[in-house]
XYZ file of C-alpha atoms in Angstrom:
610
model
C 79.167 140.761 67.603
C 76.905 138.027 69.198
C 78.733 134.891 70.542
C 77.628 131.513 69.491
C 77.768 128.556 71.849
C 79.302 125.469 70.113
C 80.113 122.139 71.550
C 83.797 121.352 71.658
C 82.804 117.927 70.131
C 79.510 117.896 68.286
C 76.994 115.183 69.376
C 78.650 114.247 72.691
C 76.216 116.170 74.881
C 72.959 118.028 74.746
C 73.824 121.566 75.763
C 70.208 122.849 75.275
C 68.402 120.127 77.211
C 67.018 120.979 80.620
C 69.602 119.745 83.134
C 72.314 119.080 80.600
C 73.090 115.449 79.573
C 75.897 113.488 78.145
C 74.680 111.613 75.084
C 75.575 107.980 74.413
C 74.066 105.096 72.477
C 72.547 101.853 73.497
C 72.415 98.680 71.457
C 68.890 97.477 71.058
C 69.916 93.838 70.943
C 72.274 93.352 73.915
C 71.693 96.611 75.926
C 75.388 97.731 75.785
C 75.924 101.404 76.286
C 78.594 103.510 74.644
C 80.091 106.867 75.209
C 81.332 108.617 73.238
C 78.453 107.686 70.857
C 78.823 104.704 68.648
C 77.086 105.434 65.299
C 77.600 102.218 63.340
C 77.945 98.850 65.113
C 77.746 97.468 68.700
C 81.251 96.940 69.974
C 80.173 93.929 71.989
C 81.782 91.009 70.071
C 79.161 88.644 71.275
C 76.547 90.909 69.598
C 77.765 92.962 66.590
C 74.231 94.400 66.139
C 73.760 97.524 64.136
C 70.460 98.898 65.721
C 71.680 101.670 68.162
C 69.534 104.213 69.953
C 70.539 107.496 71.459
C 70.510 107.597 75.271
C 71.073 110.129 77.970
C 73.632 109.013 80.430
C 73.159 109.453 84.185
C 73.985 112.951 85.496
C 75.183 111.688 88.811
C 77.940 109.294 89.800
C 80.700 108.602 92.341
C 84.356 109.607 92.081
C 86.565 106.764 90.780
C 89.711 108.896 91.116
C 90.947 112.450 90.614
C 94.128 114.357 90.067
C 95.209 117.959 90.035
C 97.027 118.999 86.765
C 99.719 121.544 87.650
C 101.042 122.502 84.207
C 99.524 123.763 80.908
C 98.726 121.048 78.395
C 100.090 121.446 75.041
C 98.013 121.873 71.793
C 95.298 120.953 70.794
C 94.027 121.903 74.301
C 92.350 125.253 73.985
C 93.656 127.909 76.413
C 94.610 131.588 76.297
C 98.422 131.807 76.136
C 98.326 135.373 77.517
C 96.181 134.376 80.546
C 97.653 133.404 83.867
C 97.892 129.540 84.064
C 95.472 127.993 86.583
C 95.845 124.367 87.622
C 92.634 122.327 87.332
C 91.298 119.060 88.645
C 90.417 116.013 86.377
C 87.799 113.653 87.812
C 87.127 110.100 86.724
C 83.443 109.366 87.698
C 81.722 106.007 87.831
C 78.216 106.086 86.580
C 76.557 103.383 88.703
C 73.592 102.680 86.479
C 75.699 102.302 83.371
C 78.656 100.782 85.266
C 81.130 102.780 83.329
C 83.797 105.466 84.169
C 83.661 108.879 82.456
C 86.506 111.404 82.651
C 85.899 115.142 82.880
C 87.300 118.323 84.394
C 86.117 119.513 87.761
C 83.945 122.611 87.677
C 85.512 126.019 88.194
C 86.244 126.460 91.873
C 86.410 122.711 92.685
C 89.839 121.802 93.783
C 91.371 118.340 94.227
C 91.355 119.018 97.971
C 87.537 119.089 97.719
C 87.264 115.594 96.274
C 87.636 112.044 97.620
C 87.092 108.688 96.108
C 83.528 107.599 96.597
C 82.094 111.125 96.790
C 78.830 111.704 94.861
C 79.228 114.255 92.065
C 76.899 115.736 89.400
C 77.356 116.836 85.781
C 77.235 120.461 84.809
C 77.889 122.438 81.625
C 81.073 124.295 81.209
C 83.408 125.940 78.642
C 86.818 124.894 77.447
C 89.619 126.745 79.213
C 90.240 130.029 77.522
C 86.566 130.469 76.799
C 86.397 132.297 73.583
C 88.039 131.339 70.250
C 87.317 130.574 66.630
C 85.945 134.113 65.814
C 84.425 134.719 69.299
C 82.478 131.480 69.598
C 82.159 129.935 73.062
C 83.221 126.273 73.060
C 81.115 124.311 75.558
C 82.058 121.147 77.325
C 81.082 119.278 80.509
C 82.391 119.379 84.181
C 81.843 117.504 87.417
C 81.065 119.009 90.780
C 80.271 117.716 94.267
C 76.476 117.289 94.516
C 74.583 120.292 95.800
C 77.463 122.687 95.423
C 77.628 125.854 93.513
C 75.218 127.424 90.954
C 74.457 127.081 87.221
C 73.931 123.774 85.283
C 71.922 121.279 87.165
C 69.872 122.905 89.921
C 70.522 121.741 93.426
C 68.162 118.940 94.325
C 67.120 118.501 90.701
C 65.588 115.144 89.767
C 68.061 112.890 88.102
C 66.342 109.415 88.149
C 68.207 106.686 90.083
C 70.904 108.267 92.240
C 74.332 106.691 92.468
C 75.252 105.141 95.702
C 78.504 106.240 97.349
C 81.268 103.877 96.257
C 83.153 101.802 98.697
C 86.821 102.609 99.140
C 87.473 98.830 98.626
C 86.762 97.466 95.055
C 83.372 95.748 95.182
C 84.400 93.420 92.178
C 87.696 92.272 90.868
C 87.512 94.890 88.010
C 87.634 97.747 90.489
C 91.367 97.264 90.967
C 93.372 100.112 89.675
C 95.203 98.386 86.885
C 92.676 96.289 85.304
C 90.746 93.606 87.309
C 91.676 90.325 88.927
C 95.405 90.480 88.794
C 96.500 87.047 89.953
C 93.784 84.744 88.739
C 95.219 82.098 86.476
C 98.658 83.704 86.531
C 100.189 80.361 87.529
C 101.652 79.115 90.856
C 102.698 80.782 93.949
C 103.496 84.523 94.222
C 106.958 85.859 95.108
C 107.725 85.048 98.710
C 104.184 83.508 99.115
C 104.923 79.947 99.858
C 107.444 77.532 101.486
C 109.123 76.483 98.253
C 112.071 78.455 97.118
C 111.871 79.849 93.593
C 115.091 78.233 92.515
C 113.524 74.742 93.111
C 110.076 75.450 91.818
C 110.670 75.193 88.192
C 111.309 71.522 87.886
C 107.935 70.645 89.246
C 105.939 73.388 87.709
C 107.205 73.530 84.139
C 107.311 69.846 83.228
C 105.519 68.873 80.055
C 104.261 72.501 79.487
C 107.905 73.600 79.333
C 108.940 70.851 77.000
C 106.197 71.793 74.637
C 107.099 75.577 74.896
C 110.659 74.884 73.989
C 109.472 74.022 70.417
C 108.857 77.709 70.099
C 112.171 78.973 71.251
C 114.311 81.334 69.231
C 117.868 82.129 70.184
C 119.108 85.749 71.012
C 122.569 85.770 69.643
C 123.125 89.481 69.764
C 121.926 92.512 71.875
C 123.045 96.043 71.381
C 122.085 99.490 72.400
C 122.837 103.214 71.797
C 123.128 105.111 75.041
C 119.957 107.042 75.901
C 119.895 110.721 76.478
C 119.083 113.912 74.553
C 121.665 113.786 71.756
C 119.973 115.992 69.039
C 120.740 113.488 66.236
C 118.651 111.425 63.843
C 116.982 108.238 65.083
C 118.437 106.527 62.103
C 121.855 107.058 63.425
C 120.958 105.744 66.920
C 119.272 102.651 65.444
C 122.095 101.798 63.032
C 124.604 101.997 65.884
C 122.565 99.687 68.027
C 122.169 97.194 65.156
C 125.880 97.095 64.406
C 126.516 96.511 68.121
C 123.996 93.646 68.111
C 125.563 92.137 65.090
C 129.082 92.429 66.601
C 127.761 90.779 69.773
C 126.359 87.893 67.690
C 129.587 87.491 65.694
C 127.674 87.873 62.470
C 127.943 90.172 59.407
C 124.979 92.306 58.269
C 124.817 90.244 55.124
C 123.996 87.133 57.087
C 120.616 88.773 58.170
C 117.736 87.434 56.149
C 115.055 89.542 57.763
C 115.007 93.037 59.342
C 112.101 94.201 61.468
C 111.966 97.846 62.396
C 109.848 99.314 65.109
C 108.387 102.586 63.855
C 108.563 106.095 65.275
C 105.753 108.479 64.296
C 107.984 111.474 65.087
C 110.773 110.557 62.657
C 109.030 111.897 59.450
C 108.369 109.522 56.552
C 111.446 107.384 57.365
C 110.062 106.712 60.830
C 106.873 105.126 59.430
C 108.970 102.584 57.323
C 111.593 101.879 59.903
C 112.567 98.371 58.591
C 113.560 99.700 55.272
C 115.069 102.793 56.741
C 117.508 100.806 58.817
C 118.125 98.366 55.897
C 119.110 101.227 53.766
C 121.386 102.647 56.454
C 123.143 99.362 56.941
C 123.422 98.903 53.215
C 120.814 97.198 50.839
C 121.574 93.413 50.756
C 118.173 92.049 49.731
C 116.870 91.042 53.273
C 113.064 90.648 53.845
C 111.849 93.818 55.540
C 109.007 94.614 57.881
C 107.825 97.736 59.822
C 105.739 97.548 62.886
C 103.957 100.185 64.971
C 102.044 99.529 68.177
C 102.873 102.670 70.149
C 104.962 101.728 73.275
C 104.475 98.061 72.565
C 106.047 98.402 69.035
C 109.390 96.846 70.057
C 107.765 93.658 71.432
C 105.624 93.308 68.447
C 108.605 93.674 66.235
C 110.315 90.852 68.277
C 107.146 88.760 67.920
C 107.160 89.332 64.116
C 110.755 88.219 63.835
C 110.200 85.189 65.979
C 107.222 84.134 63.926
C 109.200 84.489 60.664
C 111.996 82.334 62.187
C 109.646 79.674 63.544
C 107.785 79.409 60.234
C 111.008 78.858 58.367
C 110.965 82.090 56.491
C 114.254 83.163 57.962
C 117.066 81.792 60.115
C 118.461 85.186 61.112
C 116.472 88.241 61.898
C 117.532 91.703 63.097
C 115.101 93.634 65.216
C 115.701 97.463 65.678
C 113.930 100.291 67.372
C 115.072 103.868 67.777
C 113.580 107.261 68.518
C 114.529 110.943 68.832
C 111.871 112.186 71.214
C 110.620 115.786 71.570
C 111.327 117.610 74.841
C 108.638 117.428 77.499
C 105.706 115.181 77.812
C 104.207 113.468 74.769
C 101.386 115.087 72.901
C 99.356 114.022 69.919
C 100.528 114.540 66.368
C 99.435 117.948 64.762
C 96.362 118.585 62.740
C 92.603 118.703 63.358
C 91.508 115.016 63.992
C 88.168 114.807 65.863
C 88.055 111.075 65.143
C 91.330 110.436 67.036
C 90.827 109.621 70.775
C 94.387 110.561 71.513
C 93.690 114.041 70.039
C 90.381 114.469 71.519
C 91.556 113.882 75.196
C 93.856 116.859 74.829
C 91.261 118.988 73.043
C 88.357 118.305 75.260
C 89.785 117.784 78.635
C 93.577 118.616 78.722
C 94.034 115.068 79.779
C 97.817 114.488 79.404
C 99.634 111.186 79.935
C 100.706 112.226 83.495
C 97.194 113.026 84.364
C 96.250 109.439 83.830
C 99.149 108.341 85.926
C 97.947 110.740 88.636
C 94.484 109.088 88.518
C 95.940 105.579 89.025
C 98.228 106.850 91.823
C 95.442 108.495 93.763
C 93.218 105.485 93.331
C 95.985 103.181 94.801
C 96.296 105.500 97.780
C 92.560 105.454 98.450
C 92.103 101.666 97.870
C 95.226 100.219 99.300
C 96.758 102.807 101.539
C 99.808 103.415 99.346
C 101.740 106.546 100.162
C 103.837 109.124 98.307
C 106.776 107.682 100.252
C 106.093 104.352 98.615
C 106.072 105.913 95.191
C 109.405 107.691 96.069
C 110.881 104.326 97.072
C 110.463 103.054 93.634
C 112.387 105.947 92.136
C 115.177 105.413 94.754
C 115.396 101.758 93.866
C 115.437 102.257 90.174
C 117.905 105.075 90.305
C 120.337 102.909 92.227
C 120.133 100.186 89.530
C 120.398 102.817 86.745
C 123.569 104.263 88.176
C 125.277 100.907 87.288
C 123.904 100.898 83.739
C 126.213 102.452 81.142
C 123.331 102.857 78.641
C 121.020 104.698 81.099
C 120.353 108.486 80.656
C 120.259 109.202 84.334
C 123.134 107.617 86.242
C 122.791 109.402 89.585
C 121.147 107.796 92.681
C 118.228 109.752 93.888
C 116.999 110.160 97.465
C 113.451 110.152 98.719
C 113.948 113.733 99.849
C 114.895 114.842 96.303
C 111.770 113.077 94.984
C 109.551 114.876 97.600
C 111.244 118.339 96.652
C 110.540 117.954 92.966
C 107.593 119.878 91.468
C 104.029 118.352 91.540
C 103.023 117.436 88.036
C 99.720 115.682 88.531
C 98.873 115.274 92.123
C 100.077 112.982 93.942
C 102.841 112.431 91.446
C 105.884 114.725 91.271
C 108.368 115.296 88.495
C 110.770 112.585 89.667
C 107.859 110.103 89.925
C 107.355 110.361 86.122
C 109.653 109.186 83.374
C 111.366 111.584 80.894
C 111.252 111.422 77.019
C 114.527 110.381 75.610
C 116.568 109.712 72.421
C 117.843 106.069 72.299
C 117.978 102.768 70.416
C 118.108 98.969 71.020
C 118.504 95.963 68.671
C 118.456 92.088 68.884
C 119.797 89.430 66.566
C 117.474 86.505 66.712
C 118.143 83.164 65.054
C 116.670 79.584 64.872
C 117.963 77.211 67.445
C 119.578 75.124 64.580
C 121.413 78.177 63.311
C 122.715 78.937 66.824
C 123.989 75.369 67.216
C 125.592 75.346 63.778
C 127.492 78.409 64.732
C 128.809 76.851 68.025
C 126.341 78.570 70.476
C 125.003 75.490 72.410
C 123.373 77.369 75.316
C 122.028 80.685 74.101
C 119.489 82.967 75.845
C 116.182 81.904 74.231
C 112.844 83.810 73.712
C 110.147 81.392 74.712
C 107.021 83.548 74.629
C 105.851 86.729 73.215
C 102.454 88.049 74.242
C 100.716 90.733 72.321
C 97.364 90.587 74.100
C 94.494 93.042 73.706
C 91.767 93.836 76.231
C 88.515 91.859 76.502
C 85.174 93.593 76.221
C 83.932 95.203 78.352
C 87.101 97.132 79.387
C 85.968 98.688 82.649
C 89.140 100.414 83.874
C 89.989 103.857 82.449
C 93.180 103.684 80.349
C 95.081 105.840 78.017
C 93.799 107.425 75.866
C 90.145 106.766 76.629
C 87.773 109.351 77.951
C 85.350 106.702 79.064
C 85.359 102.921 79.689
C 83.099 100.350 78.321
C 79.831 99.850 80.126
C 79.327 96.604 81.999
C 75.601 97.228 82.676
C 74.447 94.586 80.222
C 77.523 92.448 79.528
C 79.498 90.415 82.133
C 82.888 91.683 82.884
C 86.012 89.579 82.057
C 87.529 87.579 84.931
C 90.956 88.926 84.192
C 91.767 92.513 83.549
C 93.865 93.707 80.552
C 97.305 94.224 82.211
C 97.005 90.915 84.143
C 96.062 89.138 80.859
C 99.351 90.415 79.114
C 101.525 88.517 81.611
C 99.107 85.455 81.916
C 99.237 84.895 78.118
C 103.047 84.921 78.171
C 103.208 82.550 81.186
C 100.797 80.078 79.530
C 102.785 80.057 76.336
C 106.121 79.619 78.024
C 104.806 77.013 80.476
C 105.969 78.865 83.559
C 104.403 80.887 86.318
C 105.545 83.986 88.315
C 107.268 81.613 90.886
C 109.726 80.626 88.185
C 111.030 84.112 87.502
C 114.427 85.338 88.322
C 113.764 89.000 87.379
C 111.294 91.310 85.516
C 111.582 94.471 83.420
C 108.374 96.508 83.567
C 107.005 99.618 82.014
C 107.476 102.198 84.799
C 105.955 105.326 83.218
C 105.375 106.485 86.814
C 106.482 105.044 90.120
C 102.940 104.121 91.013
C 102.554 102.116 87.818
C 105.561 100.038 88.651
C 103.579 98.888 91.813
C 100.668 98.064 89.545
C 102.936 95.687 87.431
C 103.949 93.722 90.529
C 100.381 92.780 90.991
C 99.504 92.224 87.341
C 102.477 89.980 86.890
C 101.356 87.865 89.806
C 104.220 88.695 91.987
C 101.776 89.520 94.832
C 98.077 90.039 95.339
C 96.088 93.093 94.478
C 97.098 95.956 96.822
C 100.284 94.216 98.097
C 102.758 95.875 95.675
C 103.903 98.537 98.079
C 104.586 95.866 100.840
C 106.568 93.810 98.304
C 108.586 96.841 97.590
C 109.059 97.819 101.360
C 110.304 94.281 102.035
C 113.119 94.747 99.486
C 111.915 91.866 97.267
C 112.143 93.891 94.123
C 115.434 95.595 94.657
C 118.842 94.431 93.465
C 119.721 91.569 95.942
C 116.063 90.913 96.600
C 114.062 87.746 95.860
C 112.912 88.998 92.486
C 114.582 92.211 91.260
C 112.293 94.431 89.052
C 113.873 96.901 86.648
C 117.470 95.867 87.313
C 118.255 98.065 84.334
C 117.012 101.140 86.058
C 113.792 101.109 84.121
C 112.230 104.081 82.421
C 113.060 106.082 85.593
C 116.642 105.835 84.538
C 116.263 105.691 80.734
C 113.231 107.791 79.885
C 110.963 106.860 76.930
C 112.261 106.172 73.511
C 109.077 104.611 72.349
C 109.920 102.127 69.615
C 113.120 101.015 71.452
C 112.001 100.510 75.067
C 110.432 97.058 74.791
C 113.544 95.826 72.860
C 115.822 97.429 75.473
C 114.002 95.438 78.154
C 114.871 92.171 76.271
C 118.511 93.330 75.912
C 118.619 93.659 79.738
C 117.243 90.088 80.141
C 119.770 88.831 77.639
C 122.763 90.332 79.564
C 121.309 89.261 82.897
C 120.704 85.677 81.739
C 124.235 85.584 80.305
C 125.608 86.672 83.627
C 127.155 89.804 82.059
C 125.295 92.671 83.686
C 128.088 93.814 85.840
C 127.314 95.536 89.142
C 123.577 95.156 88.608
C 123.773 91.384 87.880
C 120.975 89.237 89.399
C 122.644 86.109 90.840
C 121.693 82.899 89.197
C 119.283 84.480 86.691
C 117.601 81.798 84.598
C 114.114 83.108 83.615
C 112.996 86.721 83.097
C 109.907 88.436 81.808
C 109.188 91.972 80.354
C 105.904 93.890 80.562
C 104.917 96.787 78.433
C 101.794 98.518 77.137
C 100.935 100.851 74.316
C 98.071 103.081 73.447
C 94.850 101.685 71.955
C 95.072 98.215 73.747
C 98.506 97.097 72.700
C 99.869 94.857 75.456
C 103.253 93.069 75.317
C 105.210 90.689 77.461
C 108.402 88.718 76.522
C 109.630 85.595 78.381
C 113.405 84.847 78.042
C 115.143 81.720 79.465
C 118.458 80.087 79.753
């Protein structure tokens, strides 16, 4: 029976064209280029045109970053379960002409050790791992290989139009930072340890009128509660209900006093998970409260907090309960089942085997190449966070980890090891939020207050590869934003709260990997681009340092329970600002910030003060 060659995703590349091309589209009005192809409208918000033309993308570019995936991706990645598993390299390639980054697997025989950032590579055809399937059809895709190497696909020395120049190992423009552009521009004030003024004395001069105006948006945190995180094998509803009751008890309020309940959804909880607000209202006992359900991937909890805060400030409710809970599957997260070729989260697994840790590995490798970070620096983050988590009764992992143990753990996506990457967990967190008037009427004159909730999204063009994208936007025809996405999350929160990074006492950040925590130091404005590892080495972000980060132990100690984690961050700020965090207490804590990020451009940050 003759085999048929079929593209793994129709329309993404021309497998029959001489030389093999990736196919994109270009807007006739503004010149913006898109890959994967955009069939309807230009995504440039300043244009919005609908005249799009097919275009062949460059076949050569330079390595933006790379990683070596050491474990078999879950479905829908196509592989032969009977075949011996072979690790493969993923390569993020910057096309200089289009000014965009495109992800792909390395060609067979190309190892991570053969690559370096800035190396020139070329596009070649390939097949999806496992080769044959679907009745003997061969599924074709694209690969990258160092120029002039190997056989097949593009001939050595073939004409390719303008050739990409070798990229510098230092970012030529602000966007070339790992985590999303200029990280400190407009972030407000002096960075941690960066000036003569002590942080404890900075707020009176910096906040001023901006803080007075921000106080009008304050809501009180009267209650915080959590269910311990781990792998308990029970329903997420049980976890969330226990956390909610703990928060109500902490607030000294009965469930019947709650006028609004906002649930952060879980997509893994079956139908009840998609309507988490009503699910928890039913579990607590129907009492007529307003109900809302929110889903924003890992930013769900912060968006639920923002929704409850908006209802309180608008006068729709005086008392709101926010709940998030999850019962996560074992192992790394994978897309939901089904055949969904329109879903980027599904496509990255199907086409490339690009798991979440693979993206973390790309960011880590680029930090090493750009800034000189080392695997020892990444291990220091885990050591720091495990020491804090050991003092947290809600943490899943309460054992201090040594750098030697990190180095001895298995490589997952080079250069990151198993202990560099957070686990998936069961857990829950809840908050009782009220108006300031309600708090005063109930005798709470100095509560912890939420002063800002940022739910920022990226600005076009987004030029740093991020989950779950296979390619970035092109900046060939449209100017890049001055501030990258992650930096804008914190900046928006600072502006709303009338503070800057110099006013902070502590921060809780989204440490999916050890390397990503260093990114957040820079994106929060605690230091300049590339200075995160130095801040860590100096001890500034450890308990007892100038500005502790992840005093809770972070995801390194908790693991991911997606709808709950941003709420859990605010629980930690609440206990710290009350001075009730026990052995992990940050002395004199007055202002804290959280930072979180979800798939598809969901950013979140919360500022809490006392």
